[in-house]
PDB file of C-alpha atoms in Angstrom:
ATOM      1  CA  UNK A1055       6.110 -37.328 -16.881  1.00  0.00           C
ATOM      2  CA  UNK A1056       2.749 -39.207 -17.447  1.00  0.00           C
ATOM      3  CA  UNK A1057       4.884 -42.372 -17.189  1.00  0.00           C
ATOM      4  CA  UNK A1058       6.440 -41.391 -13.821  1.00  0.00           C
ATOM      5  CA  UNK A1059       3.076 -40.442 -12.434  1.00  0.00           C
ATOM      6  CA  UNK A1060       1.202 -43.851 -13.164  1.00  0.00           C
ATOM      7  CA  UNK A1061       4.587 -45.677 -11.898  1.00  0.00           C
ATOM      8  CA  UNK A1062       4.417 -43.812  -8.682  1.00  0.00           C
ATOM      9  CA  UNK A1063       0.644 -44.196  -8.098  1.00  0.00           C
ATOM     10  CA  UNK A1064       1.198 -47.845  -8.603  1.00  0.00           C
ATOM     11  CA  UNK A1065       4.075 -48.159  -6.582  1.00  0.00           C
ATOM     12  CA  UNK A1066       2.206 -45.907  -3.727  1.00  0.00           C
ATOM     13  CA  UNK A1067      -1.457 -47.086  -3.540  1.00  0.00           C
ATOM     14  CA  UNK A1068      -1.837 -46.375   0.022  1.00  0.00           C
ATOM     15  CA  UNK A1069      -0.945 -42.699  -0.581  1.00  0.00           C
ATOM     16  CA  UNK A1070      -2.974 -42.726  -3.548  1.00  0.00           C
ATOM     17  CA  UNK A1071      -6.108 -43.988  -1.514  1.00  0.00           C
ATOM     18  CA  UNK A1072      -5.578 -41.723   1.552  1.00  0.00           C
ATOM     19  CA  UNK A1073      -5.214 -38.500  -1.148  1.00  0.00           C
ATOM     20  CA  UNK A1074      -8.408 -39.794  -2.621  1.00  0.00           C
ATOM     21  CA  UNK A1075     -10.260 -39.797   0.459  1.00  0.00           C
ATOM     22  CA  UNK A1076      -8.715 -36.376   1.620  1.00  0.00           C
ATOM     23  CA  UNK A1077      -9.935 -34.930  -1.597  1.00  0.00           C
ATOM     24  CA  UNK A1078     -13.318 -36.481  -1.361  1.00  0.00           C
ATOM     25  CA  UNK A1079     -13.666 -34.923   2.136  1.00  0.00           C
ATOM     26  CA  UNK A1080     -12.672 -31.827   1.148  1.00  0.00           C
ATOM     27  CA  UNK A1081     -15.082 -31.654  -1.994  1.00  0.00           C
ATOM     28  CA  UNK A1082     -18.080 -33.004   0.356  1.00  0.00           C
ATOM     29  CA  UNK A1083     -17.287 -29.856   2.942  1.00  0.00           C
ATOM     30  CA  UNK A1084     -17.025 -27.388   0.245  1.00  0.00           C
ATOM     31  CA  UNK A1085     -20.308 -28.664  -1.470  1.00  0.00           C
ATOM     32  CA  UNK A1086     -22.140 -28.569   1.575  1.00  0.00           C
ATOM     33  CA  UNK A1087     -20.537 -24.965   3.258  1.00  0.00           C
ATOM     34  CA  UNK A1088     -20.426 -22.884  -0.131  1.00  0.00           C
ATOM     35  CA  UNK A1089     -22.795 -20.255  -0.086  1.00  0.00           C
ATOM     36  CA  UNK A1090     -25.671 -20.820  -2.642  1.00  0.00           C
ATOM     37  CA  UNK A1091     -27.563 -17.665  -4.006  1.00  0.00           C
ATOM     38  CA  UNK A1092     -29.641 -17.047  -6.878  1.00  0.00           C
ATOM     39  CA  UNK A1093     -28.648 -13.583  -7.357  1.00  0.00           C
ATOM     40  CA  UNK A1094     -25.035 -13.226  -6.246  1.00  0.00           C
ATOM     41  CA  UNK A1095     -24.452  -9.986  -4.389  1.00  0.00           C
ATOM     42  CA  UNK A1096     -21.865  -7.997  -6.297  1.00  0.00           C
ATOM     43  CA  UNK A1097     -23.117  -4.640  -5.005  1.00  0.00           C
ATOM     44  CA  UNK A1098     -21.183  -1.922  -3.213  1.00  0.00           C
ATOM     45  CA  UNK A1099     -20.412  -2.013   0.578  1.00  0.00           C
ATOM     46  CA  UNK A1100     -22.853   0.609   1.780  1.00  0.00           C
ATOM     47  CA  UNK A1101     -24.438   2.111   4.939  1.00  0.00           C
ATOM     48  CA  UNK A1102     -27.847   3.423   4.675  1.00  0.00           C
ATOM     49  CA  UNK A1103     -29.139   6.183   6.908  1.00  0.00           C
ATOM     50  CA  UNK A1104     -32.872   6.996   7.013  1.00  0.00           C
ATOM     51  CA  UNK A1105     -34.340  10.089   8.533  1.00  0.00           C
ATOM     52  CA  UNK A1106     -38.261  10.203   8.923  1.00  0.00           C
ATOM     53  CA  UNK A1107     -39.950  13.797   9.105  1.00  0.00           C
ATOM     54  CA  UNK A1108     -43.389  13.331   8.484  1.00  0.00           C
ATOM     55  CA  UNK A1109     -45.614  15.993   6.420  1.00  0.00           C
ATOM     56  CA  UNK A1110     -42.415  18.009   4.999  1.00  0.00           C
ATOM     57  CA  UNK A1111     -42.073  18.587   1.169  1.00  0.00           C
ATOM     58  CA  UNK A1112     -39.044  17.018  -0.494  1.00  0.00           C
ATOM     59  CA  UNK A1113     -37.508  20.649  -0.863  1.00  0.00           C
ATOM     60  CA  UNK A1114     -37.603  21.035   2.985  1.00  0.00           C
ATOM     61  CA  UNK A1115     -36.408  17.531   3.673  1.00  0.00           C
ATOM     62  CA  UNK A1116     -33.267  18.225   1.204  1.00  0.00           C
ATOM     63  CA  UNK A1117     -32.491  21.775   2.703  1.00  0.00           C
ATOM     64  CA  UNK A1118     -33.033  20.997   6.450  1.00  0.00           C
ATOM     65  CA  UNK A1119     -31.994  17.238   6.692  1.00  0.00           C
ATOM     66  CA  UNK A1120     -30.298  15.706   3.854  1.00  0.00           C
ATOM     67  CA  UNK A1121     -27.995  18.222   2.584  1.00  0.00           C
ATOM     68  CA  UNK A1122     -26.731  18.978   6.483  1.00  0.00           C
ATOM     69  CA  UNK A1123     -26.434  15.036   7.094  1.00  0.00           C
ATOM     70  CA  UNK A1124     -24.781  14.719   3.894  1.00  0.00           C
ATOM     71  CA  UNK A1125     -22.167  17.355   4.855  1.00  0.00           C
ATOM     72  CA  UNK A1126     -21.726  16.067   8.481  1.00  0.00           C
ATOM     73  CA  UNK A1127     -21.037  12.061   7.002  1.00  0.00           C
ATOM     74  CA  UNK A1128     -18.277  13.658   4.859  1.00  0.00           C
ATOM     75  CA  UNK A1129     -14.784  12.836   6.055  1.00  0.00           C
ATOM     76  CA  UNK A1130     -15.342   9.344   7.433  1.00  0.00           C
ATOM     77  CA  UNK A1131     -12.403   7.014   6.958  1.00  0.00           C
ATOM     78  CA  UNK A1132     -12.662   4.829   3.948  1.00  0.00           C
ATOM     79  CA  UNK A1133     -15.608   6.263   2.316  1.00  0.00           C
ATOM     80  CA  UNK A1134     -15.781   6.221  -1.560  1.00  0.00           C
ATOM     81  CA  UNK A1135     -18.745   8.492  -2.306  1.00  0.00           C
ATOM     82  CA  UNK A1136     -21.955   9.865  -0.530  1.00  0.00           C
ATOM     83  CA  UNK A1137     -25.403   9.530  -2.559  1.00  0.00           C
ATOM     84  CA  UNK A1138     -28.474  10.778  -1.120  1.00  0.00           C
ATOM     85  CA  UNK A1139     -32.410  11.043  -1.873  1.00  0.00           C
ATOM     86  CA  UNK A1140     -35.020  13.344  -0.528  1.00  0.00           C
ATOM     87  CA  UNK A1141     -38.772  12.520  -0.685  1.00  0.00           C
ATOM     88  CA  UNK A1142     -42.150  13.415   0.970  1.00  0.00           C
ATOM     89  CA  UNK A1143     -41.399  13.135   4.559  1.00  0.00           C
ATOM     90  CA  UNK A1144     -38.178  11.092   4.657  1.00  0.00           C
ATOM     91  CA  UNK A1145     -34.580  11.278   3.663  1.00  0.00           C
ATOM     92  CA  UNK A1146     -31.888   8.465   2.935  1.00  0.00           C
ATOM     93  CA  UNK A1147     -28.332   8.601   2.527  1.00  0.00           C
ATOM     94  CA  UNK A1148     -26.046   5.936   1.041  1.00  0.00           C
ATOM     95  CA  UNK A1149     -22.754   5.975   2.269  1.00  0.00           C
ATOM     96  CA  UNK A1150     -20.628   4.081   0.148  1.00  0.00           C
ATOM     97  CA  UNK A1151     -17.118   2.822   1.410  1.00  0.00           C
ATOM     98  CA  UNK A1152     -14.126   0.739   0.088  1.00  0.00           C
ATOM     99  CA  UNK A1153     -14.228  -2.864  -0.704  1.00  0.00           C
ATOM    100  CA  UNK A1154     -11.606  -3.860   1.417  1.00  0.00           C
ATOM    101  CA  UNK A1155     -13.413  -1.972   4.483  1.00  0.00           C
ATOM    102  CA  UNK A1156     -15.022  -4.261   7.002  1.00  0.00           C
ATOM    103  CA  UNK A1157     -18.674  -3.992   7.183  1.00  0.00           C
ATOM    104  CA  UNK A1158     -19.647  -3.339  10.799  1.00  0.00           C
ATOM    105  CA  UNK A1159     -16.453  -1.270  11.353  1.00  0.00           C
ATOM    106  CA  UNK A1160     -18.039   0.967   8.620  1.00  0.00           C
ATOM    107  CA  UNK A1161     -21.563   1.003  10.399  1.00  0.00           C
ATOM    108  CA  UNK A1162     -19.739   2.066  13.815  1.00  0.00           C
ATOM    109  CA  UNK A1163     -18.024   4.896  11.762  1.00  0.00           C
ATOM    110  CA  UNK A1164     -21.164   6.533  10.573  1.00  0.00           C
ATOM    111  CA  UNK A1165     -23.025   5.695  13.991  1.00  0.00           C
ATOM    112  CA  UNK A1166     -19.897   8.069  15.517  1.00  0.00           C
ATOM    113  CA  UNK A1167     -20.825  10.627  12.840  1.00  0.00           C
ATOM    114  CA  UNK A1168     -24.508  10.628  13.396  1.00  0.00           C
ATOM    115  CA  UNK A1169     -23.899  11.615  16.835  1.00  0.00           C
ATOM    116  CA  UNK A1170     -22.699  15.121  15.508  1.00  0.00           C
ATOM    117  CA  UNK A1171     -24.975  15.342  12.712  1.00  0.00           C
ATOM    118  CA  UNK A1172     -27.928  15.363  14.819  1.00  0.00           C
ATOM    119  CA  UNK A1173     -26.847  18.910  16.441  1.00  0.00           C
ATOM    120  CA  UNK A1174     -27.366  20.194  13.127  1.00  0.00           C
ATOM    121  CA  UNK A1175     -30.864  18.856  12.667  1.00  0.00           C
ATOM    122  CA  UNK A1176     -34.234  20.448  13.032  1.00  0.00           C
ATOM    123  CA  UNK A1177     -35.653  19.380  16.841  1.00  0.00           C
ATOM    124  CA  UNK A1178     -37.060  15.867  16.829  1.00  0.00           C
ATOM    125  CA  UNK A1179     -35.606  14.453  14.131  1.00  0.00           C
ATOM    126  CA  UNK A1180     -33.642  11.365  14.611  1.00  0.00           C
ATOM    127  CA  UNK A1181     -31.595   9.783  11.684  1.00  0.00           C
ATOM    128  CA  UNK A1182     -31.109   6.035  12.221  1.00  0.00           C
ATOM    129  CA  UNK A1183     -29.155   3.221  10.334  1.00  0.00           C
ATOM    130  CA  UNK A1184     -30.761   0.838   8.020  1.00  0.00           C
ATOM    131  CA  UNK A1185     -30.507  -2.680   8.615  1.00  0.00           C
ATOM    132  CA  UNK A1186     -27.112  -4.693   8.270  1.00  0.00           C
ATOM    133  CA  UNK A1187     -27.996  -6.449   4.856  1.00  0.00           C
ATOM    134  CA  UNK A1188     -27.716  -5.242   1.478  1.00  0.00           C
ATOM    135  CA  UNK A1189     -30.052  -4.618  -1.488  1.00  0.00           C
ATOM    136  CA  UNK A1190     -30.215  -8.214  -2.447  1.00  0.00           C
ATOM    137  CA  UNK A1191     -30.790  -9.451   1.121  1.00  0.00           C
ATOM    138  CA  UNK A1192     -34.588 -10.285   0.649  1.00  0.00           C
ATOM    139  CA  UNK A1193     -34.430 -13.913   0.638  1.00  0.00           C
ATOM    140  CA  UNK A1194     -37.661 -14.790   2.111  1.00  0.00           C
ATOM    141  CA  UNK A1195     -40.953 -13.712   1.234  1.00  0.00           C
ATOM    142  CA  UNK A1196     -44.166 -15.354   2.951  1.00  0.00           C
ATOM    143  CA  UNK A1197     -48.110 -14.423   3.385  1.00  0.00           C
ATOM    144  CA  UNK A1198     -50.540 -15.508   6.248  1.00  0.00           C
ATOM    145  CA  UNK A1199     -53.566 -17.101   5.370  1.00  0.00           C
ATOM    146  CA  UNK A1200     -56.704 -17.347   7.370  1.00  0.00           C
ATOM    147  CA  UNK A1201     -60.407 -18.136   6.701  1.00  0.00           C
ATOM    148  CA  UNK A1202     -61.423 -16.864  10.116  1.00  0.00           C
ATOM    149  CA  UNK A1203     -59.281 -13.515  10.306  1.00  0.00           C
ATOM    150  CA  UNK A1204     -59.769 -10.195   8.315  1.00  0.00           C
ATOM    151  CA  UNK A1205     -56.284  -8.272   6.929  1.00  0.00           C
ATOM    152  CA  UNK A1206     -56.410  -6.037  10.150  1.00  0.00           C
ATOM    153  CA  UNK A1207     -56.252  -9.262  12.352  1.00  0.00           C
ATOM    154  CA  UNK A1208     -53.496 -11.101  10.493  1.00  0.00           C
ATOM    155  CA  UNK A1209     -51.115  -7.691  10.150  1.00  0.00           C
ATOM    156  CA  UNK A1210     -51.439  -7.495  13.967  1.00  0.00           C
ATOM    157  CA  UNK A1211     -50.507 -10.897  14.117  1.00  0.00           C
ATOM    158  CA  UNK A1212     -47.513 -10.827  11.823  1.00  0.00           C
ATOM    159  CA  UNK A1213     -46.380  -7.415  13.654  1.00  0.00           C
ATOM    160  CA  UNK A1214     -46.594  -8.822  17.131  1.00  0.00           C
ATOM    161  CA  UNK A1215     -45.796 -12.547  16.726  1.00  0.00           C
ATOM    162  CA  UNK A1216     -44.909 -13.919  13.584  1.00  0.00           C
ATOM    163  CA  UNK A1217     -42.115 -11.217  12.729  1.00  0.00           C
ATOM    164  CA  UNK A1218     -40.549 -11.414  16.305  1.00  0.00           C
ATOM    165  CA  UNK A1219     -40.092 -15.231  15.971  1.00  0.00           C
ATOM    166  CA  UNK A1220     -38.446 -15.027  12.508  1.00  0.00           C
ATOM    167  CA  UNK A1221     -36.322 -12.170  13.585  1.00  0.00           C
ATOM    168  CA  UNK A1222     -34.758 -14.240  16.147  1.00  0.00           C
ATOM    169  CA  UNK A1223     -33.253 -16.750  13.663  1.00  0.00           C
ATOM    170  CA  UNK A1224     -29.494 -16.672  13.196  1.00  0.00           C
ATOM    171  CA  UNK A1225     -28.490 -14.548  10.115  1.00  0.00           C
ATOM    172  CA  UNK A1226     -31.842 -12.589   9.794  1.00  0.00           C
ATOM    173  CA  UNK A1227     -31.353  -9.047  10.002  1.00  0.00           C
ATOM    174  CA  UNK A1228     -34.839  -7.545   9.705  1.00  0.00           C
ATOM    175  CA  UNK A1229     -38.543  -8.858   8.857  1.00  0.00           C
ATOM    176  CA  UNK A1230     -40.687  -6.430   7.346  1.00  0.00           C
ATOM    177  CA  UNK A1231     -44.332  -6.230   7.366  1.00  0.00           C
ATOM    178  CA  UNK A1232     -46.388  -5.758   4.276  1.00  0.00           C
ATOM    179  CA  UNK A1233     -49.909  -5.547   3.651  1.00  0.00           C
ATOM    180  CA  UNK A1234     -52.991  -5.608   5.645  1.00  0.00           C
ATOM    181  CA  UNK A1235     -54.231  -2.936   7.754  1.00  0.00           C
ATOM    182  CA  UNK A1236     -52.254  -1.468  10.822  1.00  0.00           C
ATOM    183  CA  UNK A1237     -54.563  -0.987  13.578  1.00  0.00           C
ATOM    184  CA  UNK A1238     -54.807   2.419  15.301  1.00  0.00           C
ATOM    185  CA  UNK A1239     -56.963   4.270  17.815  1.00  0.00           C
ATOM    186  CA  UNK A1240     -58.647   7.020  15.707  1.00  0.00           C
ATOM    187  CA  UNK A1241     -60.162  10.074  17.318  1.00  0.00           C
ATOM    188  CA  UNK A1242     -62.363  11.869  15.032  1.00  0.00           C
ATOM    189  CA  UNK A1243     -62.857  15.667  16.137  1.00  0.00           C
ATOM    190  CA  UNK A1244     -66.241  17.743  15.868  1.00  0.00           C
ATOM    191  CA  UNK A1245     -65.102  21.330  15.099  1.00  0.00           C
ATOM    192  CA  UNK A1246     -68.585  22.460  16.089  1.00  0.00           C
ATOM    193  CA  UNK A1247     -68.329  20.894  19.320  1.00  0.00           C
ATOM    194  CA  UNK A1248     -64.882  22.274  20.133  1.00  0.00           C
ATOM    195  CA  UNK A1249     -66.061  25.767  19.445  1.00  0.00           C
ATOM    196  CA  UNK A1250     -69.100  25.471  21.677  1.00  0.00           C
ATOM    197  CA  UNK A1251     -67.061  24.327  24.510  1.00  0.00           C
ATOM    198  CA  UNK A1252     -64.154  26.748  23.736  1.00  0.00           C
ATOM    199  CA  UNK A1253     -61.606  23.945  23.197  1.00  0.00           C
ATOM    200  CA  UNK A1254     -58.258  23.792  20.869  1.00  0.00           C
ATOM    201  CA  UNK A1255     -57.205  21.058  18.973  1.00  0.00           C
ATOM    202  CA  UNK A1256     -53.672  21.372  20.890  1.00  0.00           C
ATOM    203  CA  UNK A1257     -55.448  20.541  24.231  1.00  0.00           C
ATOM    204  CA  UNK A1258     -57.091  17.579  22.965  1.00  0.00           C
ATOM    205  CA  UNK A1259     -53.962  16.273  21.719  1.00  0.00           C
ATOM    206  CA  UNK A1260     -52.006  17.086  24.760  1.00  0.00           C
ATOM    207  CA  UNK A1261     -54.447  15.451  27.052  1.00  0.00           C
ATOM    208  CA  UNK A1262     -54.371  12.249  25.045  1.00  0.00           C
ATOM    209  CA  UNK A1263     -50.608  12.320  24.843  1.00  0.00           C
ATOM    210  CA  UNK A1264     -50.614  12.738  28.788  1.00  0.00           C
ATOM    211  CA  UNK A1265     -53.040  10.151  29.623  1.00  0.00           C
ATOM    212  CA  UNK A1266     -51.418   7.334  27.611  1.00  0.00           C
ATOM    213  CA  UNK A1267     -48.584   6.911  30.400  1.00  0.00           C
ATOM    214  CA  UNK A1268     -48.122   4.825  33.395  1.00  0.00           C
ATOM    215  CA  UNK A1269     -46.915   6.830  36.405  1.00  0.00           C
ATOM    216  CA  UNK A1270     -44.665   5.434  39.631  1.00  0.00           C
ATOM    217  CA  UNK A1271     -44.073   6.953  42.707  1.00  0.00           C
ATOM    218  CA  UNK A1272     -42.457   5.867  46.191  1.00  0.00           C
ATOM    219  CA  UNK A1273     -44.115   3.428  48.762  1.00  0.00           C
ATOM    220  CA  UNK A1274     -46.497   3.483  51.596  1.00  0.00           C
ATOM    221  CA  UNK A1275     -45.495   1.243  54.911  1.00  0.00           C
ATOM    222  CA  UNK A1276     -48.658  -0.340  56.233  1.00  0.00           C
ATOM    223  CA  UNK A1277     -48.720  -3.082  58.872  1.00  0.00           C
ATOM    224  CA  UNK A1278     -45.034  -3.619  58.057  1.00  0.00           C
ATOM    225  CA  UNK A1279     -45.507  -3.811  54.280  1.00  0.00           C
ATOM    226  CA  UNK A1280     -44.723  -1.676  51.665  1.00  0.00           C
ATOM    227  CA  UNK A1281     -46.904  -0.931  49.282  1.00  0.00           C
ATOM    228  CA  UNK A1282     -45.734   0.217  45.698  1.00  0.00           C
ATOM    229  CA  UNK A1283     -47.804   3.226  44.432  1.00  0.00           C
ATOM    230  CA  UNK A1284     -48.117   3.776  40.936  1.00  0.00           C
ATOM    231  CA  UNK A1285     -50.920   5.027  38.455  1.00  0.00           C
ATOM    232  CA  UNK A1286     -51.972   2.710  35.535  1.00  0.00           C
ATOM    233  CA  UNK A1287     -52.769   4.893  32.416  1.00  0.00           C
ATOM    234  CA  UNK A1288     -51.653   2.763  29.518  1.00  0.00           C
ATOM    235  CA  UNK A1289     -54.576   3.058  27.069  1.00  0.00           C
ATOM    236  CA  UNK A1290     -56.246  -0.534  26.288  1.00  0.00           C
ATOM    237  CA  UNK A1291     -59.618   0.235  25.021  1.00  0.00           C
ATOM    238  CA  UNK A1292     -61.764   2.500  23.008  1.00  0.00           C
ATOM    239  CA  UNK A1293     -63.240   3.586  26.247  1.00  0.00           C
ATOM    240  CA  UNK A1294     -60.148   4.458  27.814  1.00  0.00           C
ATOM    241  CA  UNK A1295     -59.605   7.059  25.230  1.00  0.00           C
ATOM    242  CA  UNK A1296     -63.362   8.284  25.414  1.00  0.00           C
ATOM    243  CA  UNK A1297     -62.995   8.687  29.101  1.00  0.00           C
ATOM    244  CA  UNK A1298     -59.750  10.964  28.813  1.00  0.00           C
ATOM    245  CA  UNK A1299     -60.413  14.359  30.622  1.00  0.00           C
ATOM    246  CA  UNK A1300     -59.442  17.274  28.736  1.00  0.00           C
ATOM    247  CA  UNK A1301     -60.431  19.933  31.323  1.00  0.00           C
ATOM    248  CA  UNK A1302     -62.657  20.734  33.893  1.00  0.00           C
ATOM    249  CA  UNK A1303     -65.580  23.271  34.144  1.00  0.00           C
ATOM    250  CA  UNK A1304     -67.341  24.152  37.367  1.00  0.00           C
ATOM    251  CA  UNK A1305     -66.553  20.711  38.878  1.00  0.00           C
ATOM    252  CA  UNK A1306     -67.811  18.579  35.625  1.00  0.00           C
ATOM    253  CA  UNK A1307     -65.153  16.992  33.706  1.00  0.00           C
ATOM    254  CA  UNK A1308     -64.966  17.452  29.977  1.00  0.00           C
ATOM    255  CA  UNK A1309     -64.195  14.139  28.190  1.00  0.00           C
ATOM    256  CA  UNK A1310     -62.855  13.308  24.924  1.00  0.00           C
ATOM    257  CA  UNK A1311     -66.112  11.305  23.886  1.00  0.00           C
ATOM    258  CA  UNK A1312     -67.969  14.849  24.502  1.00  0.00           C
ATOM    259  CA  UNK A1313     -65.866  16.537  21.419  1.00  0.00           C
ATOM    260  CA  UNK A1314     -64.731  13.645  19.444  1.00  0.00           C
ATOM    261  CA  UNK A1315     -65.795   9.976  18.245  1.00  0.00           C
ATOM    262  CA  UNK A1316     -63.285   7.479  18.890  1.00  0.00           C
ATOM    263  CA  UNK A1317     -62.942   4.151  17.158  1.00  0.00           C
ATOM    264  CA  UNK A1318     -60.653   1.473  16.005  1.00  0.00           C
ATOM    265  CA  UNK A1319     -59.505   1.794  12.283  1.00  0.00           C
ATOM    266  CA  UNK A1320     -56.666   1.186   9.799  1.00  0.00           C
ATOM    267  CA  UNK A1321     -53.766   3.724   9.298  1.00  0.00           C
ATOM    268  CA  UNK A1322     -53.477   5.600   6.110  1.00  0.00           C
ATOM    269  CA  UNK A1323     -52.034   2.849   3.503  1.00  0.00           C
ATOM    270  CA  UNK A1324     -49.446   3.546   0.767  1.00  0.00           C
ATOM    271  CA  UNK A1325     -49.364   0.010  -0.954  1.00  0.00           C
ATOM    272  CA  UNK A1326     -50.741  -3.381  -0.483  1.00  0.00           C
ATOM    273  CA  UNK A1327     -49.405  -7.013  -1.076  1.00  0.00           C
ATOM    274  CA  UNK A1328     -50.968  -9.200  -3.748  1.00  0.00           C
ATOM    275  CA  UNK A1329     -50.786 -12.705  -3.730  1.00  0.00           C
ATOM    276  CA  UNK A1330     -52.260 -14.588  -7.275  1.00  0.00           C
ATOM    277  CA  UNK A1331     -54.745 -11.583  -7.506  1.00  0.00           C
ATOM    278  CA  UNK A1332     -55.813 -11.693  -3.855  1.00  0.00           C
ATOM    279  CA  UNK A1333     -54.666  -8.976  -1.274  1.00  0.00           C
ATOM    280  CA  UNK A1334     -52.516 -11.080   1.542  1.00  0.00           C
ATOM    281  CA  UNK A1335     -50.218 -10.257   4.533  1.00  0.00           C
ATOM    282  CA  UNK A1336     -46.874 -10.973   4.586  1.00  0.00           C
ATOM    283  CA  UNK A1337     -43.553 -10.232   5.456  1.00  0.00           C
ATOM    284  CA  UNK A1338     -40.059 -10.047   3.808  1.00  0.00           C
ATOM    285  CA  UNK A1339     -37.265 -11.802   5.683  1.00  0.00           C
ATOM    286  CA  UNK A1340     -33.755  -9.745   5.278  1.00  0.00           C
ATOM    287  CA  UNK A1341     -30.618 -11.647   5.515  1.00  0.00           C
ATOM    288  CA  UNK A1342     -27.596 -10.187   7.650  1.00  0.00           C
ATOM    289  CA  UNK A1343     -24.713  -9.247   5.384  1.00  0.00           C
ATOM    290  CA  UNK A1344     -22.066 -12.131   4.508  1.00  0.00           C
ATOM    291  CA  UNK A1345     -24.073 -15.097   5.696  1.00  0.00           C
ATOM    292  CA  UNK A1346     -25.060 -17.884   3.656  1.00  0.00           C
ATOM    293  CA  UNK A1347     -28.749 -17.465   1.865  1.00  0.00           C
ATOM    294  CA  UNK A1348     -29.246 -21.369   1.534  1.00  0.00           C
ATOM    295  CA  UNK A1349     -28.507 -21.922   5.457  1.00  0.00           C
ATOM    296  CA  UNK A1350     -30.320 -18.903   6.387  1.00  0.00           C
TER     297      UNK A1350
END
């Protein structure tokens, strides 16, 4: 057999050279296009449903959110099992599908079930699907460094610019921000001033909520031109919040600054990002399911 192969190769040199070129080209193509991952993804095919319900205990979340949601998702086609976890103010449901199920088909089936499940949840509770990625999809970590900006400014830069630029990359499912301080408008109410002006806390809340909105109307015709009528009300500065009217007393407006102190400050934090012993601001790039980690 070996002699036959050697004789055939000697008598068909052109075919041997052609076959060598084809095999070399195929090998180079496989070398370039083979997915390369430091940790191969051998996890189950799962779809994550996340529900946020701030301020509720884990037991309340389990009874009123997690359990009804899990029951509603049962019976979804090709589902192998459903797991869930309830925490303080949030719930997570893991829907595990069979390995032969198409991943995006599975997500659409879960989304259909969520439309029915929302009718069994408390008012204002909206379940959302997690990113179309797996637990091993965190392929890129980065930090933002600056000698002139603080952690709050870097976090704003990350949330409103860098994250959107990286999220538009082909193959990226989500870019999550980590570390720093999330800027927010903080209204510190003085209880004594509320009592003196006979104002309740819900009145202040409703006044601020209704004032942070743009209002549109119809048009006014003048000299053959139509002018759009609209009220600009979105909050842009601390002074805008301070000058919000809570109520009118004998023709005198009572403003937020009369009963509270308004300032810019950081949101409550549950963690931070450490980079070589120094607090930093960064992000996590999550790869979409089925993509090539090396290319992404």
